[in-house]
Amino acid sequence: MSDVVIVGGGPAGLTAALFAQKNGLEATVLDTDGTWLHKAHLFNYPGIGSVDGSAFLETLREQVDSFEVERLQGTEATDVEQADERFRVETDDDDVEGRYLVLATGAKRDLAEALGCAFDGDVVDVDVTMETSVDGAYATGAMVRAEEWQAVISAGDGAAAALNILSEEKGEHYHDFDVPSDADAVFGGMADGE
């Protein structure tokens, strides 16, 4: 069982996985590779001058993989339920369980509906931490916004969800703020080309 099960491998899902795993929680991502990012070219993502969406996604996957996130590529979630303080996500293969759930499936909201999340019109109703009406379940990106479907917004939603989960786990408000020495410790070998 993972600490956090994330359904969706676009900017929101991968960012949630990165923040969770980097800070000591085990994250599992179910990714069908259906993200809209493959149709995008990013000129409006801060820090990125210009990059093809698929190339950006590959870099993000490599970053997540470097923290040893369990990324189940090609695995589709078919249903979800909450029982005994955990979430069980059904797939065509094996079920995946976790104490927290992050839904990052773009505008596809059927899993949120199956889980019984409250809606505000056509979008999933969340608070500022991206938590839904179901304790421990989060929704991100286009699931919660009628029109603001941007990679950078989705990534921020994924980060907000993961930081709230980390705050819950640590019992105090948690910040993911690195300094240069952190980067040297984590990425020193990679920076040297090793």
PDB file of N, CA, C and O in Angstrom, residues 119-186:
ATOM      1  N   PHE A 119     -19.758  18.404  -5.997  1.00  0.00           N
ATOM      2  CA  PHE A 119     -19.487  19.172  -7.211  1.00  0.00           C
ATOM      3  C   PHE A 119     -20.053  20.577  -7.049  1.00  0.00           C
ATOM      4  O   PHE A 119     -21.020  20.784  -6.329  1.00  0.00           O
ATOM      5  N   ASP A 120     -19.435  21.511  -7.738  1.00  0.00           N
ATOM      6  CA  ASP A 120     -19.944  22.874  -7.861  1.00  0.00           C
ATOM      7  C   ASP A 120     -20.240  23.060  -9.339  1.00  0.00           C
ATOM      8  O   ASP A 120     -19.339  23.350 -10.130  1.00  0.00           O
ATOM      9  N   GLY A 121     -21.473  22.813  -9.706  1.00  0.00           N
ATOM     10  CA  GLY A 121     -21.811  22.783 -11.129  1.00  0.00           C
ATOM     11  C   GLY A 121     -21.182  21.556 -11.757  1.00  0.00           C
ATOM     12  O   GLY A 121     -21.370  20.441 -11.292  1.00  0.00           O
ATOM     13  N   ASP A 122     -20.365  21.781 -12.803  1.00  0.00           N
ATOM     14  CA  ASP A 122     -19.726  20.672 -13.509  1.00  0.00           C
ATOM     15  C   ASP A 122     -18.343  20.310 -12.977  1.00  0.00           C
ATOM     16  O   ASP A 122     -17.735  19.346 -13.432  1.00  0.00           O
ATOM     17  N   VAL A 123     -17.808  21.108 -12.055  1.00  0.00           N
ATOM     18  CA  VAL A 123     -16.451  20.860 -11.563  1.00  0.00           C
ATOM     19  C   VAL A 123     -16.471  20.320 -10.141  1.00  0.00           C
ATOM     20  O   VAL A 123     -17.413  20.543  -9.385  1.00  0.00           O
ATOM     21  N   VAL A 124     -15.410  19.597  -9.778  1.00  0.00           N
ATOM     22  CA  VAL A 124     -15.281  19.047  -8.434  1.00  0.00           C
ATOM     23  C   VAL A 124     -15.033  20.203  -7.470  1.00  0.00           C
ATOM     24  O   VAL A 124     -14.202  21.073  -7.720  1.00  0.00           O
ATOM     25  N   ASP A 125     -15.768  20.225  -6.377  1.00  0.00           N
ATOM     26  CA  ASP A 125     -15.646  21.282  -5.369  1.00  0.00           C
ATOM     27  C   ASP A 125     -14.472  20.952  -4.438  1.00  0.00           C
ATOM     28  O   ASP A 125     -14.445  19.880  -3.831  1.00  0.00           O
ATOM     29  N   VAL A 126     -13.493  21.852  -4.360  1.00  0.00           N
ATOM     30  CA  VAL A 126     -12.324  21.674  -3.498  1.00  0.00           C
ATOM     31  C   VAL A 126     -12.088  22.926  -2.673  1.00  0.00           C
ATOM     32  O   VAL A 126     -12.581  24.002  -3.008  1.00  0.00           O
ATOM     33  N   ASP A 127     -11.287  22.760  -1.604  1.00  0.00           N
ATOM     34  CA  ASP A 127     -10.863  23.939  -0.853  1.00  0.00           C
ATOM     35  C   ASP A 127      -9.515  24.408  -1.405  1.00  0.00           C
ATOM     36  O   ASP A 127      -9.041  23.906  -2.413  1.00  0.00           O
ATOM     37  N   VAL A 128      -8.870  25.360  -0.762  1.00  0.00           N
ATOM     38  CA  VAL A 128      -7.635  25.925  -1.303  1.00  0.00           C
ATOM     39  C   VAL A 128      -6.495  24.918  -1.304  1.00  0.00           C
ATOM     40  O   VAL A 128      -5.543  25.106  -2.050  1.00  0.00           O
ATOM     41  N   THR A 129      -6.579  23.864  -0.514  1.00  0.00           N
ATOM     42  CA  THR A 129      -5.552  22.824  -0.507  1.00  0.00           C
ATOM     43  C   THR A 129      -5.831  21.745  -1.540  1.00  0.00           C
ATOM     44  O   THR A 129      -5.092  20.778  -1.630  1.00  0.00           O
ATOM     45  N   MET A 130      -6.897  21.889  -2.286  1.00  0.00           N
ATOM     46  CA  MET A 130      -7.339  20.955  -3.320  1.00  0.00           C
ATOM     47  C   MET A 130      -8.049  19.737  -2.745  1.00  0.00           C
ATOM     48  O   MET A 130      -8.357  18.798  -3.467  1.00  0.00           O
ATOM     49  N   GLU A 131      -8.366  19.754  -1.430  1.00  0.00           N
ATOM     50  CA  GLU A 131      -9.072  18.626  -0.832  1.00  0.00           C
ATOM     51  C   GLU A 131     -10.549  18.701  -1.194  1.00  0.00           C
ATOM     52  O   GLU A 131     -11.168  19.755  -1.176  1.00  0.00           O
ATOM     53  N   THR A 132     -11.104  17.551  -1.516  1.00  0.00           N
ATOM     54  CA  THR A 132     -12.514  17.449  -1.862  1.00  0.00           C
ATOM     55  C   THR A 132     -13.351  17.309  -0.593  1.00  0.00           C
ATOM     56  O   THR A 132     -12.817  17.338   0.516  1.00  0.00           O
ATOM     57  N   SER A 133     -14.627  17.079  -0.755  1.00  0.00           N
ATOM     58  CA  SER A 133     -15.526  16.842   0.382  1.00  0.00           C
ATOM     59  C   SER A 133     -15.277  15.486   1.033  1.00  0.00           C
ATOM     60  O   SER A 133     -15.779  15.214   2.123  1.00  0.00           O
ATOM     61  N   VAL A 134     -14.496  14.631   0.391  1.00  0.00           N
ATOM     62  CA  VAL A 134     -14.130  13.324   0.936  1.00  0.00           C
ATOM     63  C   VAL A 134     -12.760  13.472   1.599  1.00  0.00           C
ATOM     64  O   VAL A 134     -11.770  13.785   0.925  1.00  0.00           O
ATOM     65  N   ASP A 135     -12.699  13.266   2.909  1.00  0.00           N
ATOM     66  CA  ASP A 135     -11.444  13.424   3.637  1.00  0.00           C
ATOM     67  C   ASP A 135     -10.341  12.573   3.023  1.00  0.00           C
ATOM     68  O   ASP A 135     -10.522  11.380   2.795  1.00  0.00           O
ATOM     69  N   GLY A 136      -9.211  13.220   2.764  1.00  0.00           N
ATOM     70  CA  GLY A 136      -8.055  12.509   2.229  1.00  0.00           C
ATOM     71  C   GLY A 136      -8.036  12.367   0.720  1.00  0.00           C
ATOM     72  O   GLY A 136      -7.086  11.827   0.169  1.00  0.00           O
ATOM     73  N   ALA A 137      -9.070  12.861   0.043  1.00  0.00           N
ATOM     74  CA  ALA A 137      -9.131  12.801  -1.425  1.00  0.00           C
ATOM     75  C   ALA A 137      -9.001  14.212  -1.987  1.00  0.00           C
ATOM     76  O   ALA A 137      -9.678  15.142  -1.543  1.00  0.00           O
ATOM     77  N   TYR A 138      -8.141  14.348  -2.982  1.00  0.00           N
ATOM     78  CA  TYR A 138      -7.839  15.644  -3.581  1.00  0.00           C
ATOM     79  C   TYR A 138      -8.148  15.596  -5.074  1.00  0.00           C
ATOM     80  O   TYR A 138      -8.026  14.547  -5.703  1.00  0.00           O
ATOM     81  N   ALA A 139      -8.523  16.734  -5.623  1.00  0.00           N
ATOM     82  CA  ALA A 139      -8.758  16.846  -7.061  1.00  0.00           C
ATOM     83  C   ALA A 139      -7.995  18.070  -7.567  1.00  0.00           C
ATOM     84  O   ALA A 139      -7.852  19.066  -6.848  1.00  0.00           O
ATOM     85  N   THR A 140      -7.503  18.001  -8.795  1.00  0.00           N
ATOM     86  CA  THR A 140      -6.590  19.016  -9.304  1.00  0.00           C
ATOM     87  C   THR A 140      -6.913  19.398 -10.747  1.00  0.00           C
ATOM     88  O   THR A 140      -7.630  18.689 -11.440  1.00  0.00           O
ATOM     89  N   GLY A 141      -6.323  20.486 -11.171  1.00  0.00           N
ATOM     90  CA  GLY A 141      -6.339  20.876 -12.572  1.00  0.00           C
ATOM     91  C   GLY A 141      -7.721  21.076 -13.155  1.00  0.00           C
ATOM     92  O   GLY A 141      -8.597  21.673 -12.536  1.00  0.00           O
ATOM     93  N   ALA A 142      -7.914  20.568 -14.348  1.00  0.00           N
ATOM     94  CA  ALA A 142      -9.158  20.792 -15.088  1.00  0.00           C
ATOM     95  C   ALA A 142     -10.369  20.164 -14.411  1.00  0.00           C
ATOM     96  O   ALA A 142     -11.498  20.515 -14.725  1.00  0.00           O
ATOM     97  N   MET A 143     -10.153  19.256 -13.458  1.00  0.00           N
ATOM     98  CA  MET A 143     -11.280  18.669 -12.722  1.00  0.00           C
ATOM     99  C   MET A 143     -11.992  19.728 -11.882  1.00  0.00           C
ATOM    100  O   MET A 143     -13.171  19.602 -11.599  1.00  0.00           O
ATOM    101  N   VAL A 144     -11.229  20.743 -11.457  1.00  0.00           N
ATOM    102  CA  VAL A 144     -11.748  21.709 -10.493  1.00  0.00           C
ATOM    103  C   VAL A 144     -11.920  23.100 -11.095  1.00  0.00           C
ATOM    104  O   VAL A 144     -12.317  24.031 -10.401  1.00  0.00           O
ATOM    105  N   ARG A 145     -11.612  23.248 -12.359  1.00  0.00           N
ATOM    106  CA  ARG A 145     -11.671  24.562 -13.014  1.00  0.00           C
ATOM    107  C   ARG A 145     -12.415  24.441 -14.334  1.00  0.00           C
ATOM    108  O   ARG A 145     -12.126  23.555 -15.133  1.00  0.00           O
ATOM    109  N   ALA A 146     -13.314  25.361 -14.544  1.00  0.00           N
ATOM    110  CA  ALA A 146     -14.111  25.310 -15.771  1.00  0.00           C
ATOM    111  C   ALA A 146     -13.285  25.615 -17.012  1.00  0.00           C
ATOM    112  O   ALA A 146     -13.454  24.989 -18.049  1.00  0.00           O
ATOM    113  N   GLU A 147     -12.373  26.557 -16.924  1.00  0.00           N
ATOM    114  CA  GLU A 147     -11.657  26.966 -18.136  1.00  0.00           C
ATOM    115  C   GLU A 147     -10.153  27.129 -17.972  1.00  0.00           C
ATOM    116  O   GLU A 147      -9.442  27.206 -18.955  1.00  0.00           O
ATOM    117  N   GLU A 148      -9.630  27.234 -16.758  1.00  0.00           N
ATOM    118  CA  GLU A 148      -8.206  27.505 -16.563  1.00  0.00           C
ATOM    119  C   GLU A 148      -7.401  26.220 -16.685  1.00  0.00           C
ATOM    120  O   GLU A 148      -6.881  25.715 -15.704  1.00  0.00           O
ATOM    121  N   TRP A 149      -7.262  25.723 -17.874  1.00  0.00           N
ATOM    122  CA  TRP A 149      -6.569  24.465 -18.111  1.00  0.00           C
ATOM    123  C   TRP A 149      -5.150  24.763 -18.581  1.00  0.00           C
ATOM    124  O   TRP A 149      -4.850  24.712 -19.767  1.00  0.00           O
ATOM    125  N   GLN A 150      -4.289  25.081 -17.656  1.00  0.00           N
ATOM    126  CA  GLN A 150      -2.909  25.427 -17.953  1.00  0.00           C
ATOM    127  C   GLN A 150      -1.982  24.489 -17.198  1.00  0.00           C
ATOM    128  O   GLN A 150      -2.244  24.140 -16.045  1.00  0.00           O
ATOM    129  N   ALA A 151      -0.882  24.103 -17.819  1.00  0.00           N
ATOM    130  CA  ALA A 151       0.071  23.194 -17.173  1.00  0.00           C
ATOM    131  C   ALA A 151       0.578  23.764 -15.855  1.00  0.00           C
ATOM    132  O   ALA A 151       0.671  23.047 -14.861  1.00  0.00           O
ATOM    133  N   VAL A 152       0.878  25.043 -15.829  1.00  0.00           N
ATOM    134  CA  VAL A 152       1.443  25.638 -14.613  1.00  0.00           C
ATOM    135  C   VAL A 152       0.407  25.687 -13.491  1.00  0.00           C
ATOM    136  O   VAL A 152       0.732  25.477 -12.319  1.00  0.00           O
ATOM    137  N   ILE A 153      -0.849  25.922 -13.804  1.00  0.00           N
ATOM    138  CA  ILE A 153      -1.907  25.906 -12.796  1.00  0.00           C
ATOM    139  C   ILE A 153      -2.085  24.489 -12.271  1.00  0.00           C
ATOM    140  O   ILE A 153      -2.184  24.263 -11.056  1.00  0.00           O
ATOM    141  N   SER A 154      -2.097  23.531 -13.157  1.00  0.00           N
ATOM    142  CA  SER A 154      -2.252  22.134 -12.748  1.00  0.00           C
ATOM    143  C   SER A 154      -1.096  21.685 -11.859  1.00  0.00           C
ATOM    144  O   SER A 154      -1.300  21.006 -10.852  1.00  0.00           O
ATOM    145  N   ALA A 155       0.125  22.060 -12.218  1.00  0.00           N
ATOM    146  CA  ALA A 155       1.282  21.709 -11.392  1.00  0.00           C
ATOM    147  C   ALA A 155       1.145  22.315 -10.001  1.00  0.00           C
ATOM    148  O   ALA A 155       1.431  21.661  -8.992  1.00  0.00           O
ATOM    149  N   GLY A 156       0.691  23.570  -9.938  1.00  0.00           N
ATOM    150  CA  GLY A 156       0.478  24.214  -8.638  1.00  0.00           C
ATOM    151  C   GLY A 156      -0.582  23.501  -7.820  1.00  0.00           C
ATOM    152  O   GLY A 156      -0.445  23.354  -6.595  1.00  0.00           O
ATOM    153  N   ASP A 157      -1.642  23.047  -8.475  1.00  0.00           N
ATOM    154  CA  ASP A 157      -2.682  22.287  -7.769  1.00  0.00           C
ATOM    155  C   ASP A 157      -2.109  20.992  -7.201  1.00  0.00           C
ATOM    156  O   ASP A 157      -2.412  20.606  -6.068  1.00  0.00           O
ATOM    157  N   GLY A 158      -1.282  20.303  -7.980  1.00  0.00           N
ATOM    158  CA  GLY A 158      -0.661  19.068  -7.512  1.00  0.00           C
ATOM    159  C   GLY A 158       0.247  19.321  -6.319  1.00  0.00           C
ATOM    160  O   GLY A 158       0.254  18.559  -5.346  1.00  0.00           O
ATOM    161  N   ALA A 159       1.004  20.416  -6.379  1.00  0.00           N
ATOM    162  CA  ALA A 159       1.878  20.776  -5.261  1.00  0.00           C
ATOM    163  C   ALA A 159       1.058  21.103  -4.020  1.00  0.00           C
ATOM    164  O   ALA A 159       1.398  20.677  -2.912  1.00  0.00           O
ATOM    165  N   ALA A 160      -0.037  21.851  -4.180  1.00  0.00           N
ATOM    166  CA  ALA A 160      -0.892  22.212  -3.034  1.00  0.00           C
ATOM    167  C   ALA A 160      -1.463  20.962  -2.381  1.00  0.00           C
ATOM    168  O   ALA A 160      -1.480  20.848  -1.148  1.00  0.00           O
ATOM    169  N   ALA A 161      -1.907  20.010  -3.176  1.00  0.00           N
ATOM    170  CA  ALA A 161      -2.450  18.765  -2.627  1.00  0.00           C
ATOM    171  C   ALA A 161      -1.377  18.015  -1.842  1.00  0.00           C
ATOM    172  O   ALA A 161      -1.600  17.591  -0.700  1.00  0.00           O
ATOM    173  N   ALA A 162      -0.202  17.858  -2.438  1.00  0.00           N
ATOM    174  CA  ALA A 162       0.878  17.121  -1.766  1.00  0.00           C
ATOM    175  C   ALA A 162       1.319  17.817  -0.488  1.00  0.00           C
ATOM    176  O   ALA A 162       1.555  17.162   0.535  1.00  0.00           O
ATOM    177  N   LEU A 163       1.426  19.144  -0.511  1.00  0.00           N
ATOM    178  CA  LEU A 163       1.846  19.860   0.697  1.00  0.00           C
ATOM    179  C   LEU A 163       0.812  19.727   1.810  1.00  0.00           C
ATOM    180  O   LEU A 163       1.176  19.628   2.988  1.00  0.00           O
ATOM    181  N   ASN A 164      -0.465  19.700   1.465  1.00  0.00           N
ATOM    182  CA  ASN A 164      -1.479  19.508   2.497  1.00  0.00           C
ATOM    183  C   ASN A 164      -1.397  18.104   3.082  1.00  0.00           C
ATOM    184  O   ASN A 164      -1.509  17.912   4.292  1.00  0.00           O
ATOM    185  N   ILE A 165      -1.167  17.120   2.230  1.00  0.00           N
ATOM    186  CA  ILE A 165      -0.996  15.747   2.712  1.00  0.00           C
ATOM    187  C   ILE A 165       0.220  15.676   3.636  1.00  0.00           C
ATOM    188  O   ILE A 165       0.164  15.078   4.720  1.00  0.00           O
ATOM    189  N   LEU A 166       1.314  16.293   3.245  1.00  0.00           N
ATOM    190  CA  LEU A 166       2.518  16.307   4.080  1.00  0.00           C
ATOM    191  C   LEU A 166       2.263  17.016   5.407  1.00  0.00           C
ATOM    192  O   LEU A 166       2.731  16.575   6.456  1.00  0.00           O
ATOM    193  N   SER A 167       1.500  18.090   5.383  1.00  0.00           N
ATOM    194  CA  SER A 167       1.150  18.803   6.621  1.00  0.00           C
ATOM    195  C   SER A 167       0.332  17.901   7.539  1.00  0.00           C
ATOM    196  O   SER A 167       0.549  17.870   8.752  1.00  0.00           O
ATOM    197  N   GLU A 168      -0.611  17.168   6.958  1.00  0.00           N
ATOM    198  CA  GLU A 168      -1.415  16.225   7.743  1.00  0.00           C
ATOM    199  C   GLU A 168      -0.528  15.165   8.388  1.00  0.00           C
ATOM    200  O   GLU A 168      -0.675  14.838   9.552  1.00  0.00           O
ATOM    201  N   GLU A 169       0.391  14.635   7.609  1.00  0.00           N
ATOM    202  CA  GLU A 169       1.268  13.568   8.091  1.00  0.00           C
ATOM    203  C   GLU A 169       2.239  14.043   9.170  1.00  0.00           C
ATOM    204  O   GLU A 169       2.527  13.319  10.105  1.00  0.00           O
ATOM    205  N   LYS A 170       2.737  15.259   9.021  1.00  0.00           N
ATOM    206  CA  LYS A 170       3.753  15.764   9.945  1.00  0.00           C
ATOM    207  C   LYS A 170       3.151  16.491  11.143  1.00  0.00           C
ATOM    208  O   LYS A 170       3.857  16.825  12.084  1.00  0.00           O
ATOM    209  N   GLY A 171       1.842  16.755  11.103  1.00  0.00           N
ATOM    210  CA  GLY A 171       1.168  17.387  12.228  1.00  0.00           C
ATOM    211  C   GLY A 171       1.414  18.871  12.366  1.00  0.00           C
ATOM    212  O   GLY A 171       1.105  19.472  13.398  1.00  0.00           O
ATOM    213  N   GLU A 172       1.968  19.478  11.344  1.00  0.00           N
ATOM    214  CA  GLU A 172       2.190  20.927  11.322  1.00  0.00           C
ATOM    215  C   GLU A 172       2.279  21.374   9.870  1.00  0.00           C
ATOM    216  O   GLU A 172       2.491  20.564   8.974  1.00  0.00           O
ATOM    217  N   HIS A 173       2.115  22.677   9.662  1.00  0.00           N
ATOM    218  CA  HIS A 173       2.166  23.184   8.295  1.00  0.00           C
ATOM    219  C   HIS A 173       3.541  22.904   7.706  1.00  0.00           C
ATOM    220  O   HIS A 173       4.561  23.238   8.286  1.00  0.00           O
ATOM    221  N   TYR A 174       3.574  22.237   6.575  1.00  0.00           N
ATOM    222  CA  TYR A 174       4.827  21.803   5.975  1.00  0.00           C
ATOM    223  C   TYR A 174       5.153  22.633   4.747  1.00  0.00           C
ATOM    224  O   TYR A 174       4.284  22.930   3.931  1.00  0.00           O
ATOM    225  N   HIS A 175       6.417  22.990   4.625  1.00  0.00           N
ATOM    226  CA  HIS A 175       6.915  23.723   3.455  1.00  0.00           C
ATOM    227  C   HIS A 175       7.930  22.854   2.730  1.00  0.00           C
ATOM    228  O   HIS A 175       8.741  22.195   3.361  1.00  0.00           O
ATOM    229  N   ASP A 176       7.893  22.857   1.435  1.00  0.00           N
ATOM    230  CA  ASP A 176       8.921  22.214   0.638  1.00  0.00           C
ATOM    231  C   ASP A 176       9.753  23.345   0.040  1.00  0.00           C
ATOM    232  O   ASP A 176       9.421  23.903  -0.998  1.00  0.00           O
ATOM    233  N   PHE A 177      10.797  23.708   0.765  1.00  0.00           N
ATOM    234  CA  PHE A 177      11.646  24.823   0.351  1.00  0.00           C
ATOM    235  C   PHE A 177      13.082  24.353   0.435  1.00  0.00           C
ATOM    236  O   PHE A 177      13.588  24.054   1.516  1.00  0.00           O
ATOM    237  N   ASP A 178      13.734  24.257  -0.698  1.00  0.00           N
ATOM    238  CA  ASP A 178      15.108  23.771  -0.737  1.00  0.00           C
ATOM    239  C   ASP A 178      16.087  24.935  -0.832  1.00  0.00           C
ATOM    240  O   ASP A 178      15.753  26.015  -1.324  1.00  0.00           O
ATOM    241  N   VAL A 179      17.283  24.680  -0.366  1.00  0.00           N
ATOM    242  CA  VAL A 179      18.389  25.641  -0.460  1.00  0.00           C
ATOM    243  C   VAL A 179      19.505  24.971  -1.261  1.00  0.00           C
ATOM    244  O   VAL A 179      19.479  23.757  -1.481  1.00  0.00           O
ATOM    245  N   PRO A 180      20.493  25.745  -1.715  1.00  0.00           N
ATOM    246  CA  PRO A 180      21.537  25.159  -2.562  1.00  0.00           C
ATOM    247  C   PRO A 180      22.211  23.915  -1.977  1.00  0.00           C
ATOM    248  O   PRO A 180      22.514  22.971  -2.713  1.00  0.00           O
ATOM    249  N   SER A 181      22.434  23.869  -0.668  1.00  0.00           N
ATOM    250  CA  SER A 181      23.088  22.680  -0.103  1.00  0.00           C
ATOM    251  C   SER A 181      22.207  21.438  -0.259  1.00  0.00           C
ATOM    252  O   SER A 181      22.721  20.320  -0.385  1.00  0.00           O
ATOM    253  N   ASP A 182      20.862  21.621  -0.223  1.00  0.00           N
ATOM    254  CA  ASP A 182      19.964  20.491  -0.473  1.00  0.00           C
ATOM    255  C   ASP A 182      20.182  19.943  -1.881  1.00  0.00           C
ATOM    256  O   ASP A 182      20.255  18.733  -2.088  1.00  0.00           O
ATOM    257  N   ALA A 183      20.296  20.852  -2.827  1.00  0.00           N
ATOM    258  CA  ALA A 183      20.492  20.434  -4.218  1.00  0.00           C
ATOM    259  C   ALA A 183      21.822  19.706  -4.373  1.00  0.00           C
ATOM    260  O   ALA A 183      21.904  18.696  -5.070  1.00  0.00           O
ATOM    261  N   ASP A 184      22.859  20.214  -3.715  1.00  0.00           N
ATOM    262  CA  ASP A 184      24.156  19.545  -3.792  1.00  0.00           C
ATOM    263  C   ASP A 184      24.071  18.133  -3.234  1.00  0.00           C
ATOM    264  O   ASP A 184      24.619  17.193  -3.796  1.00  0.00           O
ATOM    265  N   ALA A 185      23.368  17.973  -2.113  1.00  0.00           N
ATOM    266  CA  ALA A 185      23.252  16.654  -1.476  1.00  0.00           C
ATOM    267  C   ALA A 185      22.446  15.690  -2.337  1.00  0.00           C
ATOM    268  O   ALA A 185      22.796  14.513  -2.464  1.00  0.00           O
ATOM    269  N   VAL A 186      21.357  16.172  -2.931  1.00  0.00           N
ATOM    270  CA  VAL A 186      20.475  15.297  -3.703  1.00  0.00           C
ATOM    271  C   VAL A 186      20.968  15.097  -5.136  1.00  0.00           C
ATOM    272  O   VAL A 186      20.951  13.988  -5.654  1.00  0.00           O
TER     273      VAL A 186
END
